[in-house]
mmCIF file with all atom_site columns, C-alpha atoms in Angstrom:
data_model
loop_
_atom_site.group_PDB
_atom_site.id
_atom_site.type_symbol
_atom_site.label_atom_id
_atom_site.label_alt_id
_atom_site.label_comp_id
_atom_site.label_asym_id
_atom_site.label_entity_id
_atom_site.label_seq_id
_atom_site.pdbx_PDB_ins_code
_atom_site.Cartn_x
_atom_site.Cartn_y
_atom_site.Cartn_z
_atom_site.occupancy
_atom_site.B_iso_or_equiv
_atom_site.pdbx_formal_charge
_atom_site.auth_seq_id
_atom_site.auth_comp_id
_atom_site.auth_asym_id
_atom_site.auth_atom_id
_atom_site.pdbx_PDB_model_num
ATOM 1   C CA . MET P 1 1   ? 1.832   71.413 38.292 1.00 0.00 ? 66  MET P CA 1
ATOM 2   C CA . PRO P 1 2   ? 2.070   66.557 38.289 1.00 0.00 ? 67  PRO P CA 1
ATOM 3   C CA . THR P 1 3   ? -1.376  65.845 35.881 1.00 0.00 ? 68  THR P CA 1
ATOM 4   C CA . ASN P 1 4   ? -2.431  63.740 38.558 1.00 0.00 ? 69  ASN P CA 1
ATOM 5   C CA . ILE P 1 5   ? -2.681  64.150 42.622 1.00 0.00 ? 70  ILE P CA 1
ATOM 6   C CA . THR P 1 6   ? -4.241  60.470 43.777 1.00 0.00 ? 71  THR P CA 1
ATOM 7   C CA . LEU P 1 7   ? -5.092  59.539 47.340 1.00 0.00 ? 72  LEU P CA 1
ATOM 8   C CA . VAL P 1 8   ? -4.568  55.483 48.567 1.00 0.00 ? 73  VAL P CA 1
ATOM 9   C CA . ARG P 1 9   ? -5.569  55.011 52.360 1.00 0.00 ? 74  ARG P CA 1
ATOM 10  C CA . GLY P 1 10  ? -2.841  52.418 53.005 1.00 0.00 ? 75  GLY P CA 1
ATOM 11  C CA . ASP P 1 11  ? 1.099   50.978 53.734 1.00 0.00 ? 76  ASP P CA 1
ATOM 12  C CA . ILE P 1 12  ? 3.716   53.832 51.478 1.00 0.00 ? 77  ILE P CA 1
ATOM 13  C CA . THR P 1 13  ? 6.319   50.478 51.884 1.00 0.00 ? 78  THR P CA 1
ATOM 14  C CA . GLU P 1 14  ? 3.846   48.343 49.191 1.00 0.00 ? 79  GLU P CA 1
ATOM 15  C CA . GLN P 1 15  ? 3.494   51.813 46.680 1.00 0.00 ? 80  GLN P CA 1
ATOM 16  C CA . ASP P 1 16  ? 4.843   51.062 43.148 1.00 0.00 ? 81  ASP P CA 1
ATOM 17  C CA . VAL P 1 17  ? 6.405   53.702 42.129 1.00 0.00 ? 82  VAL P CA 1
ATOM 18  C CA . ASP P 1 18  ? 9.395   55.950 41.159 1.00 0.00 ? 83  ASP P CA 1
ATOM 19  C CA . ALA P 1 19  ? 10.092  57.192 44.327 1.00 0.00 ? 84  ALA P CA 1
ATOM 20  C CA . VAL P 1 20  ? 8.838   57.111 48.072 1.00 0.00 ? 85  VAL P CA 1
ATOM 21  C CA . VAL P 1 21  ? 9.231   60.110 50.327 1.00 0.00 ? 86  VAL P CA 1
ATOM 22  C CA . ASN P 1 22  ? 10.058  59.397 53.685 1.00 0.00 ? 87  ASN P CA 1
ATOM 23  C CA . ALA P 1 23  ? 9.384   61.609 56.411 1.00 0.00 ? 88  ALA P CA 1
ATOM 24  C CA . ALA P 1 24  ? 13.075  61.651 57.934 1.00 0.00 ? 89  ALA P CA 1
ATOM 25  C CA . ASN P 1 25  ? 14.433  62.971 60.918 1.00 0.00 ? 90  ASN P CA 1
ATOM 26  C CA . THR P 1 26  ? 17.930  64.759 60.685 1.00 0.00 ? 91  THR P CA 1
ATOM 27  C CA . SER P 1 27  ? 20.397  61.863 61.377 1.00 0.00 ? 92  SER P CA 1
ATOM 28  C CA . LEU P 1 28  ? 18.561  60.080 58.003 1.00 0.00 ? 93  LEU P CA 1
ATOM 29  C CA . LEU P 1 29  ? 19.291  56.680 60.211 1.00 0.00 ? 94  LEU P CA 1
ATOM 30  C CA . GLY P 1 30  ? 16.149  55.409 60.227 1.00 0.00 ? 95  GLY P CA 1
ATOM 31  C CA . GLY P 1 31  ? 13.881  56.044 63.383 1.00 0.00 ? 96  GLY P CA 1
ATOM 32  C CA . GLY P 1 32  ? 9.737   55.043 63.887 1.00 0.00 ? 97  GLY P CA 1
ATOM 33  C CA . GLY P 1 33  ? 6.373   56.164 62.247 1.00 0.00 ? 98  GLY P CA 1
ATOM 34  C CA . VAL P 1 34  ? 6.841   56.379 58.025 1.00 0.00 ? 99  VAL P CA 1
ATOM 35  C CA . ASP P 1 35  ? 10.769  55.997 58.441 1.00 0.00 ? 100 ASP P CA 1
ATOM 36  C CA . GLY P 1 36  ? 11.259  53.310 60.648 1.00 0.00 ? 101 GLY P CA 1
ATOM 37  C CA . ALA P 1 37  ? 9.258   51.343 57.794 1.00 0.00 ? 102 ALA P CA 1
ATOM 38  C CA . ILE P 1 38  ? 11.030  52.519 55.114 1.00 0.00 ? 103 ILE P CA 1
ATOM 39  C CA . HIS P 1 39  ? 14.114  51.693 56.520 1.00 0.00 ? 104 HIS P CA 1
ATOM 40  C CA . ARG P 1 40  ? 12.984  47.655 57.649 1.00 0.00 ? 105 ARG P CA 1
ATOM 41  C CA . LYS P 1 41  ? 11.298  47.400 54.714 1.00 0.00 ? 106 LYS P CA 1
ATOM 42  C CA . GLY P 1 42  ? 14.113  48.586 52.277 1.00 0.00 ? 107 GLY P CA 1
ATOM 43  C CA . GLY P 1 43  ? 16.790  46.863 54.183 1.00 0.00 ? 108 GLY P CA 1
ATOM 44  C CA . PRO P 1 44  ? 20.296  47.580 54.840 1.00 0.00 ? 109 PRO P CA 1
ATOM 45  C CA . ALA P 1 45  ? 20.844  49.652 51.399 1.00 0.00 ? 110 ALA P CA 1
ATOM 46  C CA . VAL P 1 46  ? 18.579  52.507 52.239 1.00 0.00 ? 111 VAL P CA 1
ATOM 47  C CA . LEU P 1 47  ? 20.707  52.550 55.231 1.00 0.00 ? 112 LEU P CA 1
ATOM 48  C CA . ASP P 1 48  ? 24.183  52.371 53.743 1.00 0.00 ? 113 ASP P CA 1
ATOM 49  C CA . GLU P 1 49  ? 23.779  55.059 51.434 1.00 0.00 ? 114 GLU P CA 1
ATOM 50  C CA . CYS P 1 50  ? 22.126  57.008 54.178 1.00 0.00 ? 115 CYS P CA 1
ATOM 51  C CA . ARG P 1 51  ? 25.270  55.919 56.293 1.00 0.00 ? 116 ARG P CA 1
ATOM 52  C CA . ARG P 1 52  ? 27.120  57.459 53.283 1.00 0.00 ? 117 ARG P CA 1
ATOM 53  C CA . LEU P 1 53  ? 25.479  61.118 52.687 1.00 0.00 ? 118 LEU P CA 1
ATOM 54  C CA . ARG P 1 54  ? 26.018  61.685 56.712 1.00 0.00 ? 119 ARG P CA 1
ATOM 55  C CA . ALA P 1 55  ? 29.773  61.147 56.143 1.00 0.00 ? 120 ALA P CA 1
ATOM 56  C CA . GLY P 1 56  ? 29.975  63.118 53.413 1.00 0.00 ? 121 GLY P CA 1
ATOM 57  C CA . HIS P 1 57  ? 27.806  66.434 52.560 1.00 0.00 ? 122 HIS P CA 1
ATOM 58  C CA . TYR P 1 58  ? 24.821  65.938 55.894 1.00 0.00 ? 123 TYR P CA 1
ATOM 59  C CA . GLY P 1 59  ? 27.398  65.536 58.376 1.00 0.00 ? 124 GLY P CA 1
ATOM 60  C CA . ARG P 1 60  ? 25.852  66.941 60.642 1.00 0.00 ? 125 ARG P CA 1
ATOM 61  C CA . GLY P 1 61  ? 22.581  66.044 59.351 1.00 0.00 ? 126 GLY P CA 1
ATOM 62  C CA . LEU P 1 62  ? 19.694  66.631 56.580 1.00 0.00 ? 127 LEU P CA 1
ATOM 63  C CA . PRO P 1 63  ? 18.189  70.106 57.239 1.00 0.00 ? 128 PRO P CA 1
ATOM 64  C CA . THR P 1 64  ? 14.561  70.580 58.136 1.00 0.00 ? 129 THR P CA 1
ATOM 65  C CA . GLY P 1 65  ? 12.814  71.099 54.979 1.00 0.00 ? 130 GLY P CA 1
ATOM 66  C CA . GLN P 1 66  ? 15.252  69.694 52.922 1.00 0.00 ? 131 GLN P CA 1
ATOM 67  C CA . ALA P 1 67  ? 15.444  66.439 50.575 1.00 0.00 ? 132 ALA P CA 1
ATOM 68  C CA . VAL P 1 68  ? 18.159  64.242 49.478 1.00 0.00 ? 133 VAL P CA 1
ATOM 69  C CA . ALA P 1 69  ? 17.338  60.977 47.398 1.00 0.00 ? 134 ALA P CA 1
ATOM 70  C CA . THR P 1 70  ? 19.273  57.192 47.745 1.00 0.00 ? 135 THR P CA 1
ATOM 71  C CA . THR P 1 71  ? 18.192  54.177 46.995 1.00 0.00 ? 136 THR P CA 1
ATOM 72  C CA . ALA P 1 72  ? 14.759  52.202 47.369 1.00 0.00 ? 137 ALA P CA 1
ATOM 73  C CA . GLY P 1 73  ? 16.407  49.060 48.040 1.00 0.00 ? 138 GLY P CA 1
ATOM 74  C CA . ARG P 1 74  ? 13.906  46.112 48.679 1.00 0.00 ? 139 ARG P CA 1
ATOM 75  C CA . LEU P 1 75  ? 10.947  48.225 47.945 1.00 0.00 ? 140 LEU P CA 1
ATOM 76  C CA . ALA P 1 76  ? 9.003   48.603 44.889 1.00 0.00 ? 141 ALA P CA 1
ATOM 77  C CA . ALA P 1 77  ? 10.287  51.930 44.360 1.00 0.00 ? 142 ALA P CA 1
ATOM 78  C CA . ARG P 1 78  ? 13.715  52.848 42.659 1.00 0.00 ? 143 ARG P CA 1
ATOM 79  C CA . TRP P 1 79  ? 14.131  55.485 45.000 1.00 0.00 ? 144 TRP P CA 1
ATOM 80  C CA . VAL P 1 80  ? 13.552  56.607 48.241 1.00 0.00 ? 145 VAL P CA 1
ATOM 81  C CA . ILE P 1 81  ? 13.494  60.940 48.902 1.00 0.00 ? 146 ILE P CA 1
ATOM 82  C CA . HIS P 1 82  ? 14.140  61.709 52.284 1.00 0.00 ? 147 HIS P CA 1
ATOM 83  C CA . THR P 1 83  ? 13.022  64.536 53.865 1.00 0.00 ? 148 THR P CA 1
ATOM 84  C CA . VAL P 1 84  ? 12.867  66.294 57.419 1.00 0.00 ? 149 VAL P CA 1
ATOM 85  C CA . GLY P 1 85  ? 9.686   67.871 58.580 1.00 0.00 ? 150 GLY P CA 1
ATOM 86  C CA . PRO P 1 86  ? 9.515   70.712 61.264 1.00 0.00 ? 151 PRO P CA 1
ATOM 87  C CA . VAL P 1 87  ? 8.457   69.372 64.778 1.00 0.00 ? 152 VAL P CA 1
ATOM 88  C CA . TYR P 1 88  ? 5.350   71.814 64.979 1.00 0.00 ? 153 TYR P CA 1
ATOM 89  C CA . ARG P 1 89  ? 5.539   73.074 68.825 1.00 0.00 ? 154 ARG P CA 1
ATOM 90  C CA . ASP P 1 90  ? 9.264   74.131 67.611 1.00 0.00 ? 155 ASP P CA 1
ATOM 91  C CA . SER P 1 91  ? 9.053   75.906 64.171 1.00 0.00 ? 156 SER P CA 1
ATOM 92  C CA . GLY P 1 92  ? 5.937   77.792 65.706 1.00 0.00 ? 157 GLY P CA 1
ATOM 93  C CA . GLY P 1 93  ? 3.666   75.999 62.869 1.00 0.00 ? 158 GLY P CA 1
ATOM 94  C CA . ASP P 1 94  ? 6.309   78.202 60.241 1.00 0.00 ? 159 ASP P CA 1
ATOM 95  C CA . PRO P 1 95  ? 3.981   76.314 56.872 1.00 0.00 ? 160 PRO P CA 1
ATOM 96  C CA . ALA P 1 96  ? 7.202   77.426 54.865 1.00 0.00 ? 161 ALA P CA 1
ATOM 97  C CA . LEU P 1 97  ? 9.084   74.814 56.303 1.00 0.00 ? 162 LEU P CA 1
ATOM 98  C CA . LEU P 1 98  ? 6.553   71.845 56.164 1.00 0.00 ? 163 LEU P CA 1
ATOM 99  C CA . SER P 1 99  ? 6.175   73.281 52.123 1.00 0.00 ? 164 SER P CA 1
ATOM 100 C CA . SER P 1 100 ? 9.623   73.026 51.592 1.00 0.00 ? 165 SER P CA 1
ATOM 101 C CA . CYS P 1 101 ? 9.445   69.518 52.411 1.00 0.00 ? 166 CYS P CA 1
ATOM 102 C CA . PHE P 1 102 ? 7.075   68.767 49.520 1.00 0.00 ? 167 PHE P CA 1
ATOM 103 C CA . LEU P 1 103 ? 8.614   71.003 46.960 1.00 0.00 ? 168 LEU P CA 1
ATOM 104 C CA . GLU P 1 104 ? 11.926  69.718 47.189 1.00 0.00 ? 169 GLU P CA 1
ATOM 105 C CA . SER P 1 105 ? 11.178  66.407 47.171 1.00 0.00 ? 170 SER P CA 1
ATOM 106 C CA . LEU P 1 106 ? 9.670   66.833 43.615 1.00 0.00 ? 171 LEU P CA 1
ATOM 107 C CA . ARG P 1 107 ? 12.996  68.819 42.910 1.00 0.00 ? 172 ARG P CA 1
ATOM 108 C CA . VAL P 1 108 ? 14.730  66.271 43.416 1.00 0.00 ? 173 VAL P CA 1
ATOM 109 C CA . ALA P 1 109 ? 11.879  63.846 41.770 1.00 0.00 ? 174 ALA P CA 1
ATOM 110 C CA . ASP P 1 110 ? 12.770  65.553 38.682 1.00 0.00 ? 175 ASP P CA 1
ATOM 111 C CA . GLU P 1 111 ? 16.706  65.377 38.882 1.00 0.00 ? 176 GLU P CA 1
ATOM 112 C CA . LEU P 1 112 ? 15.983  61.868 39.435 1.00 0.00 ? 177 LEU P CA 1
ATOM 113 C CA . GLY P 1 113 ? 13.599  61.435 36.334 1.00 0.00 ? 178 GLY P CA 1
ATOM 114 C CA . ALA P 1 114 ? 10.381  59.910 38.285 1.00 0.00 ? 179 ALA P CA 1
ATOM 115 C CA . ARG P 1 115 ? 6.991   60.731 36.923 1.00 0.00 ? 180 ARG P CA 1
ATOM 116 C CA . THR P 1 116 ? 5.511   59.005 40.477 1.00 0.00 ? 181 THR P CA 1
ATOM 117 C CA . VAL P 1 117 ? 5.962   60.167 44.184 1.00 0.00 ? 182 VAL P CA 1
ATOM 118 C CA . ALA P 1 118 ? 4.167   58.756 46.856 1.00 0.00 ? 183 ALA P CA 1
ATOM 119 C CA . PHE P 1 119 ? 4.396   60.830 49.650 1.00 0.00 ? 184 PHE P CA 1
ATOM 120 C CA . PRO P 1 120 ? 2.800   59.934 53.259 1.00 0.00 ? 185 PRO P CA 1
ATOM 121 C CA . ALA P 1 121 ? 1.399   62.998 55.304 1.00 0.00 ? 186 ALA P CA 1
ATOM 122 C CA . VAL P 1 122 ? 4.562   64.649 56.225 1.00 0.00 ? 187 VAL P CA 1
ATOM 123 C CA . SER P 1 123 ? 4.977   65.825 60.312 1.00 0.00 ? 188 SER P CA 1
ATOM 124 C CA . THR P 1 124 ? 1.792   64.994 61.646 1.00 0.00 ? 189 THR P CA 1
ATOM 125 C CA . GLY P 1 125 ? 2.018   62.169 63.584 1.00 0.00 ? 190 GLY P CA 1
ATOM 126 C CA . ALA P 1 126 ? 5.171   61.950 65.976 1.00 0.00 ? 191 ALA P CA 1
ATOM 127 C CA . TYR P 1 127 ? 6.156   65.737 65.128 1.00 0.00 ? 192 TYR P CA 1
ATOM 128 C CA . GLY P 1 128 ? 2.517   67.170 65.922 1.00 0.00 ? 193 GLY P CA 1
ATOM 129 C CA . TRP P 1 129 ? 1.660   69.536 63.021 1.00 0.00 ? 194 TRP P CA 1
ATOM 130 C CA . PRO P 1 130 ? -2.398  68.941 62.482 1.00 0.00 ? 195 PRO P CA 1
ATOM 131 C CA . VAL P 1 131 ? -3.324  66.729 59.809 1.00 0.00 ? 196 VAL P CA 1
ATOM 132 C CA . ALA P 1 132 ? -6.161  69.076 58.429 1.00 0.00 ? 197 ALA P CA 1
ATOM 133 C CA . ASP P 1 133 ? -3.490  71.962 58.524 1.00 0.00 ? 198 ASP P CA 1
ATOM 134 C CA . ALA P 1 134 ? -0.773  69.675 56.731 1.00 0.00 ? 199 ALA P CA 1
ATOM 135 C CA . ALA P 1 135 ? -2.499  68.055 54.339 1.00 0.00 ? 200 ALA P CA 1
ATOM 136 C CA . ARG P 1 136 ? -4.265  71.767 52.714 1.00 0.00 ? 201 ARG P CA 1
ATOM 137 C CA . ILE P 1 137 ? -0.406  72.769 53.104 1.00 0.00 ? 202 ILE P CA 1
ATOM 138 C CA . ALA P 1 138 ? 0.506   69.868 51.129 1.00 0.00 ? 203 ALA P CA 1
ATOM 139 C CA . VAL P 1 139 ? -1.608  69.845 48.572 1.00 0.00 ? 204 VAL P CA 1
ATOM 140 C CA . GLU P 1 140 ? -1.395  74.118 48.110 1.00 0.00 ? 205 GLU P CA 1
ATOM 141 C CA . ALA P 1 141 ? 2.336   72.617 47.722 1.00 0.00 ? 206 ALA P CA 1
ATOM 142 C CA . VAL P 1 142 ? 1.904   69.841 45.290 1.00 0.00 ? 207 VAL P CA 1
ATOM 143 C CA . ARG P 1 143 ? -0.583  72.140 42.824 1.00 0.00 ? 208 ARG P CA 1
ATOM 144 C CA . GLY P 1 144 ? 1.382   74.895 43.062 1.00 0.00 ? 209 GLY P CA 1
ATOM 145 C CA . ALA P 1 145 ? 4.580   72.957 42.165 1.00 0.00 ? 210 ALA P CA 1
ATOM 146 C CA . ASP P 1 146 ? 6.476   73.029 38.633 1.00 0.00 ? 211 ASP P CA 1
ATOM 147 C CA . THR P 1 147 ? 7.705   69.597 38.401 1.00 0.00 ? 212 THR P CA 1
ATOM 148 C CA . ALA P 1 148 ? 8.180   66.905 35.063 1.00 0.00 ? 213 ALA P CA 1
ATOM 149 C CA . VAL P 1 149 ? 6.258   64.278 38.178 1.00 0.00 ? 214 VAL P CA 1
ATOM 150 C CA . GLU P 1 150 ? 3.293   63.165 36.290 1.00 0.00 ? 215 GLU P CA 1
ATOM 151 C CA . GLU P 1 151 ? 1.176   61.821 39.390 1.00 0.00 ? 216 GLU P CA 1
ATOM 152 C CA . VAL P 1 152 ? 1.476   62.688 42.806 1.00 0.00 ? 217 VAL P CA 1
ATOM 153 C CA . ARG P 1 153 ? 0.308   60.134 45.617 1.00 0.00 ? 218 ARG P CA 1
ATOM 154 C CA . PHE P 1 154 ? 0.061   60.788 49.211 1.00 0.00 ? 219 PHE P CA 1
ATOM 155 C CA . VAL P 1 155 ? -0.733  57.576 50.937 1.00 0.00 ? 220 VAL P CA 1
ATOM 156 C CA . LEU P 1 156 ? -2.019  57.893 54.567 1.00 0.00 ? 221 LEU P CA 1
ATOM 157 C CA . PHE P 1 157 ? -1.996  55.711 56.532 1.00 0.00 ? 222 PHE P CA 1
ATOM 158 C CA . ASP P 1 158 ? -5.437  55.659 58.268 1.00 0.00 ? 223 ASP P CA 1
ATOM 159 C CA . GLU P 1 159 ? -8.668  57.192 58.101 1.00 0.00 ? 224 GLU P CA 1
ATOM 160 C CA . GLY P 1 160 ? -8.600  60.948 59.601 1.00 0.00 ? 225 GLY P CA 1
ATOM 161 C CA . ALA P 1 161 ? -5.643  61.395 57.762 1.00 0.00 ? 226 ALA P CA 1
ATOM 162 C CA . TYR P 1 162 ? -7.414  60.561 54.488 1.00 0.00 ? 227 TYR P CA 1
ATOM 163 C CA . ALA P 1 163 ? -10.437 62.192 55.288 1.00 0.00 ? 228 ALA P CA 1
ATOM 164 C CA . ALA P 1 164 ? -8.213  65.465 56.172 1.00 0.00 ? 229 ALA P CA 1
ATOM 165 C CA . PHE P 1 165 ? -6.828  65.140 52.551 1.00 0.00 ? 230 PHE P CA 1
ATOM 166 C CA . ALA P 1 166 ? -9.684  64.108 50.837 1.00 0.00 ? 231 ALA P CA 1
ATOM 167 C CA . ALA P 1 167 ? -11.100 67.405 51.581 1.00 0.00 ? 232 ALA P CA 1
ATOM 168 C CA . GLN P 1 168 ? -8.488  69.207 49.803 1.00 0.00 ? 233 GLN P CA 1
ATOM 169 C CA . ILE P 1 169 ? -8.476  67.675 47.063 1.00 0.00 ? 234 ILE P CA 1
ATOM 170 C CA . ASP P 1 170 ? -12.630 67.795 46.368 1.00 0.00 ? 235 ASP P CA 1
#
C-alpha cells in the first residue's frame, strides 16, 4: 500500500512525479481528454515510443485493464504509464476491469522503480464511468495494492471529480 494518497485539482501534465498515468485508448496513439493532453505536452518522443510498442508486442493495441510505460518526453515526469480503462456501457460496469488499470499501473511503476505516481480519473470522461463509483474503485484498488510506490496522487481536472475522490479519502 502506498504510504501517502493525495488529491490535487489540476492538470496531470503539470505534475512533478516519477510517472504520470495516461488514460489511453487501445491504439496508444493519442486521443482526446487526458490522452491527448499527455501526447501534446509530452511531444513526439511519447508518440514515437507508442508507435514502437504497436509495431511490436502490442500490434493489436493495449488491452483494457493493462498498462505499459514509455518515456514522458517533455513532461516533468520521467515516465508515462499508459492504461486503457473500460468503457462503462461496453463493460457492463465491471469494477474488476477498472481496478486492474490501477493495479497494473502500480505494477509497472514498481518495475520502473517509480516512487511517486499521478493518476487521472480513469474511464470517467468519454468512457462514461460514473465518477463516484470510479473514485471508490480507484481508491480501494490503490489502498489494497502491494506496491513500493510511496505516493499516489489523484489529479482531478474538475471540482466534481475532486469531491468524489475526496469523499473516498476522508
